[in-house]
Amino acid sequence: MEQEKNKVLKVNVVTPDGNVYEHNAAIVIAKTVAGEIGILPDHAPIIAPLAIDEVRIRRTDSDTHVDWIAVNGGIMEVRDNVLTIIADTAERERDIDVSRAERAKQRAEARIQEAREKQDIDQLSRAEVALHRAMNRIKVSKHR
Ligand code: ATP
């Protein structure tokens, strides 16, 4: 029983800039491209592509504290109580520059408008992804 209580997930979030996050968690909730998933200690091994969304991490060092990370897609792997997320970019709620994200959102909206007028599908899909990224950062920044 005591052993059960002590089980934790070691969570690592890695980007090309380095390690963004490293803590022990009681539960992690992430959005895969197939839907939301909650990972507890002793979860079966999985590899899943993530959506551009927030990852919620309840840490073991506090009953109430939850960390939030804005991930730009990426891959999540769970194995042997280690949960690793590898993403192009990932920011913790407290590290998000909200005005930068607001500016990125406005630029993306302008590009979407322009792409619609030009009927440029490639520009439209790139701008929609950029908008999604900016809106995700804005959403995650509200958790701090
Ligand atoms: P921007 O147009 O503002 O650069 P972007 O979506 O094109 O936004 P990315 O290419 O996704 O930016 O990220 C480039 C780098 O900047 C990454 O290291 C990412 O973590 C960081 N970054 C981007 N936007 C923000 C933000 N609003 N707050 C903090 N870091 C950010």
mmCIF file of N, CA, C and O in Angstrom, residues 4-63:
data_model
loop_
_atom_site.group_PDB
_atom_site.id
_atom_site.type_symbol
_atom_site.label_atom_id
_atom_site.label_comp_id
_atom_site.label_asym_id
_atom_site.label_seq_id
_atom_site.Cartn_x
_atom_site.Cartn_y
_atom_site.Cartn_z
ATOM 1 N N GLU A 4 2.431 1.723 -3.248
ATOM 2 C CA GLU A 4 1.491 2.269 -4.236
ATOM 3 C C GLU A 4 1.464 3.782 -4.168
ATOM 4 O O GLU A 4 1.502 4.469 -5.169
ATOM 5 N N LYS A 5 1.370 4.300 -2.914
ATOM 6 C CA LYS A 5 1.240 5.738 -2.687
ATOM 7 C C LYS A 5 2.448 6.498 -3.226
ATOM 8 O O LYS A 5 2.337 7.652 -3.630
ATOM 9 N N ASN A 6 3.589 5.821 -3.190
ATOM 10 C CA ASN A 6 4.818 6.506 -3.558
ATOM 11 C C ASN A 6 5.099 6.471 -5.049
ATOM 12 O O ASN A 6 6.081 7.033 -5.505
ATOM 13 N N LYS A 7 4.239 5.812 -5.794
ATOM 14 C CA LYS A 7 4.505 5.712 -7.233
ATOM 15 C C LYS A 7 4.339 7.068 -7.909
ATOM 16 O O LYS A 7 3.365 7.780 -7.653
ATOM 17 N N VAL A 8 5.296 7.410 -8.731
ATOM 18 C CA VAL A 8 5.244 8.707 -9.424
ATOM 19 C C VAL A 8 5.640 8.509 -10.881
ATOM 20 O O VAL A 8 6.231 7.507 -11.267
ATOM 21 N N LEU A 9 5.290 9.526 -11.632
ATOM 22 C CA LEU A 9 5.712 9.601 -13.035
ATOM 23 C C LEU A 9 6.779 10.674 -13.117
ATOM 24 O O LEU A 9 6.562 11.788 -12.633
ATOM 25 N N LYS A 10 7.882 10.348 -13.731
ATOM 26 C CA LYS A 10 8.908 11.370 -13.950
ATOM 27 C C LYS A 10 8.576 12.028 -15.292
ATOM 28 O O LYS A 10 8.466 11.338 -16.301
ATOM 29 N N VAL A 11 8.372 13.337 -15.274
ATOM 30 C CA VAL A 11 7.948 14.026 -16.498
ATOM 31 C C VAL A 11 9.088 14.888 -17.040
ATOM 32 O O VAL A 11 9.672 15.692 -16.303
ATOM 33 N N ASN A 12 9.395 14.699 -18.311
ATOM 34 C CA ASN A 12 10.414 15.519 -18.981
ATOM 35 C C ASN A 12 9.796 16.107 -20.237
ATOM 36 O O ASN A 12 9.181 15.384 -21.017
ATOM 37 N N VAL A 13 9.967 17.416 -20.430
ATOM 38 C CA VAL A 13 9.546 18.042 -21.684
ATOM 39 C C VAL A 13 10.793 18.636 -22.322
ATOM 40 O O VAL A 13 11.495 19.452 -21.710
ATOM 41 N N VAL A 14 11.057 18.171 -23.550
ATOM 42 C CA VAL A 14 12.308 18.519 -24.220
ATOM 43 C C VAL A 14 12.004 19.190 -25.554
ATOM 44 O O VAL A 14 11.110 18.762 -26.282
ATOM 45 N N THR A 15 12.741 20.263 -25.842
ATOM 46 C CA THR A 15 12.630 20.930 -27.154
ATOM 47 C C THR A 15 14.052 21.082 -27.703
ATOM 48 O O THR A 15 15.024 20.818 -26.985
ATOM 49 N N PRO A 16 14.188 21.555 -28.949
ATOM 50 C CA PRO A 16 15.550 21.776 -29.468
ATOM 51 C C PRO A 16 16.342 22.788 -28.624
ATOM 52 O O PRO A 16 17.566 22.806 -28.665
ATOM 53 N N ASP A 17 15.623 23.635 -27.840
ATOM 54 C CA ASP A 17 16.309 24.602 -26.965
ATOM 55 C C ASP A 17 16.778 23.972 -25.659
ATOM 56 O O ASP A 17 17.460 24.629 -24.873
ATOM 57 N N GLY A 18 16.389 22.744 -25.393
ATOM 58 C CA GLY A 18 16.818 22.085 -24.155
ATOM 59 C C GLY A 18 15.636 21.577 -23.361
ATOM 60 O O GLY A 18 14.524 21.473 -23.874
ATOM 61 N N ASN A 19 15.910 21.293 -22.081
ATOM 62 C CA ASN A 19 14.892 20.720 -21.209
ATOM 63 C C ASN A 19 14.014 21.835 -20.633
ATOM 64 O O ASN A 19 14.508 22.706 -19.942
ATOM 65 N N VAL A 20 12.743 21.818 -20.956
ATOM 66 C CA VAL A 20 11.823 22.879 -20.533
ATOM 67 C C VAL A 20 11.217 22.559 -19.168
ATOM 68 O O VAL A 20 10.855 23.453 -18.414
ATOM 69 N N TYR A 21 11.124 21.261 -18.835
ATOM 70 C CA TYR A 21 10.382 20.878 -17.630
ATOM 71 C C TYR A 21 10.872 19.522 -17.153
ATOM 72 O O TYR A 21 11.053 18.616 -17.954
ATOM 73 N N GLU A 22 11.049 19.409 -15.824
ATOM 74 C CA GLU A 22 11.461 18.120 -15.251
ATOM 75 C C GLU A 22 10.948 18.054 -13.814
ATOM 76 O O GLU A 22 11.467 18.764 -12.939
ATOM 77 N N HIS A 23 9.876 17.273 -13.579
ATOM 78 C CA HIS A 23 9.316 17.153 -12.232
ATOM 79 C C HIS A 23 8.652 15.794 -12.094
ATOM 80 O O HIS A 23 8.296 15.161 -13.085
ATOM 81 N N ASN A 24 8.412 15.413 -10.835
ATOM 82 C CA ASN A 24 7.656 14.191 -10.582
ATOM 83 C C ASN A 24 6.177 14.529 -10.512
ATOM 84 O O ASN A 24 5.791 15.543 -9.918
ATOM 85 N N ALA A 25 5.348 13.686 -11.132
ATOM 86 C CA ALA A 25 3.913 13.974 -11.203
ATOM 87 C C ALA A 25 3.096 12.806 -10.671
ATOM 88 O O ALA A 25 3.494 11.642 -10.743
ATOM 89 N N ALA A 26 1.886 13.165 -10.162
ATOM 90 C CA ALA A 26 0.917 12.151 -9.747
ATOM 91 C C ALA A 26 0.013 11.799 -10.925
ATOM 92 O O ALA A 26 -0.485 10.678 -11.025
ATOM 93 N N ILE A 27 -0.235 12.791 -11.786
ATOM 94 C CA ILE A 27 -1.055 12.566 -12.989
ATOM 95 C C ILE A 27 -0.700 13.627 -14.030
ATOM 96 O O ILE A 27 -0.383 14.772 -13.683
ATOM 97 N N VAL A 28 -0.765 13.222 -15.294
ATOM 98 C CA VAL A 28 -0.539 14.153 -16.405
ATOM 99 C C VAL A 28 -1.724 14.015 -17.357
ATOM 100 O O VAL A 28 -2.129 12.899 -17.700
ATOM 101 N N ILE A 29 -2.280 15.155 -17.768
ATOM 102 C CA ILE A 29 -3.377 15.130 -18.740
ATOM 103 C C ILE A 29 -2.925 15.874 -19.988
ATOM 104 O O ILE A 29 -2.483 17.028 -19.917
ATOM 105 N N ALA A 30 -2.987 15.173 -21.116
ATOM 106 C CA ALA A 30 -2.495 15.750 -22.374
ATOM 107 C C ALA A 30 -3.532 15.507 -23.453
ATOM 108 O O ALA A 30 -4.418 14.651 -23.320
ATOM 109 N N LYS A 31 -3.409 16.271 -24.533
ATOM 110 C CA LYS A 31 -4.349 16.088 -25.650
ATOM 111 C C LYS A 31 -3.583 15.470 -26.806
ATOM 112 O O LYS A 31 -2.714 16.115 -27.403
ATOM 113 N N THR A 32 -3.888 14.221 -27.096
ATOM 114 C CA THR A 32 -3.283 13.584 -28.264
ATOM 115 C C THR A 32 -4.152 13.941 -29.478
ATOM 116 O O THR A 32 -5.255 14.466 -29.314
ATOM 117 N N VAL A 33 -3.660 13.637 -30.666
ATOM 118 C CA VAL A 33 -4.463 13.939 -31.857
ATOM 119 C C VAL A 33 -5.765 13.117 -31.855
ATOM 120 O O VAL A 33 -6.722 13.471 -32.529
ATOM 121 N N ALA A 34 -5.790 12.039 -31.051
ATOM 122 C CA ALA A 34 -7.005 11.204 -30.983
ATOM 123 C C ALA A 34 -7.905 11.595 -29.807
ATOM 124 O O ALA A 34 -8.968 11.013 -29.634
ATOM 125 N N GLY A 35 -7.481 12.551 -28.991
ATOM 126 C CA GLY A 35 -8.311 12.968 -27.862
ATOM 127 C C GLY A 35 -7.511 13.086 -26.579
ATOM 128 O O GLY A 35 -6.312 12.808 -26.552
ATOM 129 N N GLU A 36 -8.218 13.487 -25.503
ATOM 130 C CA GLU A 36 -7.536 13.721 -24.229
ATOM 131 C C GLU A 36 -7.173 12.401 -23.560
ATOM 132 O O GLU A 36 -7.936 11.437 -23.643
ATOM 133 N N ILE A 37 -6.030 12.398 -22.874
ATOM 134 C CA ILE A 37 -5.600 11.185 -22.184
ATOM 135 C C ILE A 37 -5.019 11.572 -20.822
ATOM 136 O O ILE A 37 -4.330 12.582 -20.710
ATOM 137 N N GLY A 38 -5.377 10.798 -19.808
ATOM 138 C CA GLY A 38 -4.832 11.000 -18.465
ATOM 139 C C GLY A 38 -3.848 9.877 -18.176
ATOM 140 O O GLY A 38 -4.178 8.712 -18.368
ATOM 141 N N ILE A 39 -2.661 10.253 -17.731
ATOM 142 C CA ILE A 39 -1.631 9.238 -17.483
ATOM 143 C C ILE A 39 -1.305 9.214 -15.984
ATOM 144 O O ILE A 39 -0.901 10.227 -15.405
ATOM 145 N N LEU A 40 -1.492 8.045 -15.391
ATOM 146 C CA LEU A 40 -1.150 7.829 -13.982
ATOM 147 C C LEU A 40 0.100 6.961 -13.922
ATOM 148 O O LEU A 40 0.464 6.319 -14.921
ATOM 149 N N PRO A 41 0.762 6.895 -12.759
ATOM 150 C CA PRO A 41 1.880 5.960 -12.637
ATOM 151 C C PRO A 41 1.438 4.541 -13.024
ATOM 152 O O PRO A 41 0.267 4.170 -12.866
ATOM 153 N N ASP A 42 2.390 3.803 -13.545
ATOM 154 C CA ASP A 42 2.164 2.413 -13.984
ATOM 155 C C ASP A 42 1.308 2.303 -15.247
ATOM 156 O O ASP A 42 0.736 1.244 -15.532
ATOM 157 N N HIS A 43 1.231 3.390 -15.987
ATOM 158 C CA HIS A 43 0.508 3.329 -17.271
ATOM 159 C C HIS A 43 1.267 2.399 -18.224
ATOM 160 O O HIS A 43 2.494 2.327 -18.191
ATOM 161 N N ALA A 44 0.510 1.728 -19.055
ATOM 162 C CA ALA A 44 1.144 0.871 -20.074
ATOM 163 C C ALA A 44 1.971 1.734 -21.033
ATOM 164 O O ALA A 44 1.663 2.907 -21.221
ATOM 165 N N PRO A 45 3.005 1.178 -21.631
ATOM 166 C CA PRO A 45 3.820 1.962 -22.568
ATOM 167 C C PRO A 45 2.991 2.461 -23.752
ATOM 168 O O PRO A 45 2.204 1.691 -24.318
ATOM 169 N N ILE A 46 3.168 3.745 -24.076
ATOM 170 C CA ILE A 46 2.511 4.284 -25.276
ATOM 171 C C ILE A 46 3.420 5.325 -25.925
ATOM 172 O O ILE A 46 4.257 5.940 -25.253
ATOM 173 N N ILE A 47 3.188 5.507 -27.223
ATOM 174 C CA ILE A 47 3.779 6.638 -27.944
ATOM 175 C C ILE A 47 2.615 7.287 -28.675
ATOM 176 O O ILE A 47 1.871 6.596 -29.392
ATOM 177 N N ALA A 48 2.427 8.609 -28.479
ATOM 178 C CA ALA A 48 1.271 9.264 -29.099
ATOM 179 C C ALA A 48 1.649 10.657 -29.594
ATOM 180 O O ALA A 48 2.326 11.401 -28.882
ATOM 181 N N PRO A 49 1.202 11.007 -30.812
ATOM 182 C CA PRO A 49 1.401 12.384 -31.271
ATOM 183 C C PRO A 49 0.450 13.329 -30.528
ATOM 184 O O PRO A 49 -0.715 12.994 -30.321
ATOM 185 N N LEU A 50 0.957 14.480 -30.134
ATOM 186 C CA LEU A 50 0.154 15.433 -29.372
ATOM 187 C C LEU A 50 -0.431 16.512 -30.276
ATOM 188 O O LEU A 50 0.165 16.883 -31.300
ATOM 189 N N ALA A 51 -1.572 17.036 -29.849
ATOM 190 C CA ALA A 51 -2.162 18.204 -30.524
ATOM 191 C C ALA A 51 -1.470 19.466 -30.003
ATOM 192 O O ALA A 51 -0.801 19.442 -28.972
ATOM 193 N N ILE A 52 -1.643 20.576 -30.729
ATOM 194 C CA ILE A 52 -1.198 21.873 -30.199
ATOM 195 C C ILE A 52 -2.189 22.203 -29.101
ATOM 196 O O ILE A 52 -3.343 22.547 -29.370
ATOM 197 N N ASP A 53 -1.770 22.051 -27.854
ATOM 198 C CA ASP A 53 -2.715 22.227 -26.748
ATOM 199 C C ASP A 53 -1.943 22.350 -25.449
ATOM 200 O O ASP A 53 -0.713 22.432 -25.453
ATOM 201 N N GLU A 54 -2.689 22.332 -24.343
ATOM 202 C CA GLU A 54 -2.032 22.431 -23.038
ATOM 203 C C GLU A 54 -1.825 21.045 -22.445
ATOM 204 O O GLU A 54 -2.641 20.146 -22.671
ATOM 205 N N VAL A 55 -0.743 20.905 -21.681
ATOM 206 C CA VAL A 55 -0.503 19.691 -20.908
ATOM 207 C C VAL A 55 -0.606 20.096 -19.441
ATOM 208 O O VAL A 55 -0.025 21.098 -19.034
ATOM 209 N N ARG A 56 -1.407 19.344 -18.679
ATOM 210 C CA ARG A 56 -1.628 19.638 -17.255
ATOM 211 C C ARG A 56 -0.867 18.625 -16.431
ATOM 212 O O ARG A 56 -0.991 17.411 -16.674
ATOM 213 N N ILE A 57 -0.110 19.092 -15.457
ATOM 214 C CA ILE A 57 0.710 18.189 -14.647
ATOM 215 C C ILE A 57 0.445 18.460 -13.176
ATOM 216 O O ILE A 57 0.691 19.568 -12.691
ATOM 217 N N ARG A 58 -0.093 17.460 -12.483
ATOM 218 C CA ARG A 58 -0.243 17.593 -11.030
ATOM 219 C C ARG A 58 1.011 17.017 -10.382
ATOM 220 O O ARG A 58 1.302 15.836 -10.535
ATOM 221 N N ARG A 59 1.720 17.865 -9.700
ATOM 222 C CA ARG A 59 3.010 17.433 -9.137
ATOM 223 C C ARG A 59 2.830 16.667 -7.843
ATOM 224 O O ARG A 59 1.806 16.771 -7.184
ATOM 225 N N THR A 60 3.840 15.891 -7.486
ATOM 226 C CA THR A 60 3.750 15.100 -6.249
ATOM 227 C C THR A 60 4.145 15.942 -5.039
ATOM 228 O O THR A 60 3.849 15.561 -3.920
ATOM 229 N N ASP A 61 4.801 17.082 -5.280
ATOM 230 C CA ASP A 61 5.255 17.878 -4.129
ATOM 231 C C ASP A 61 4.197 18.872 -3.650
ATOM 232 O O ASP A 61 4.475 19.710 -2.811
ATOM 233 N N SER A 62 2.982 18.813 -4.211
ATOM 234 C CA SER A 62 1.907 19.675 -3.733
ATOM 235 C C SER A 62 0.578 19.030 -4.087
ATOM 236 O O SER A 62 0.403 18.498 -5.183
ATOM 237 N N ASP A 63 -0.376 19.079 -3.135
ATOM 238 C CA ASP A 63 -1.692 18.480 -3.395
ATOM 239 C C ASP A 63 -2.517 19.356 -4.320
ATOM 240 O O ASP A 63 -3.467 18.902 -4.939
#
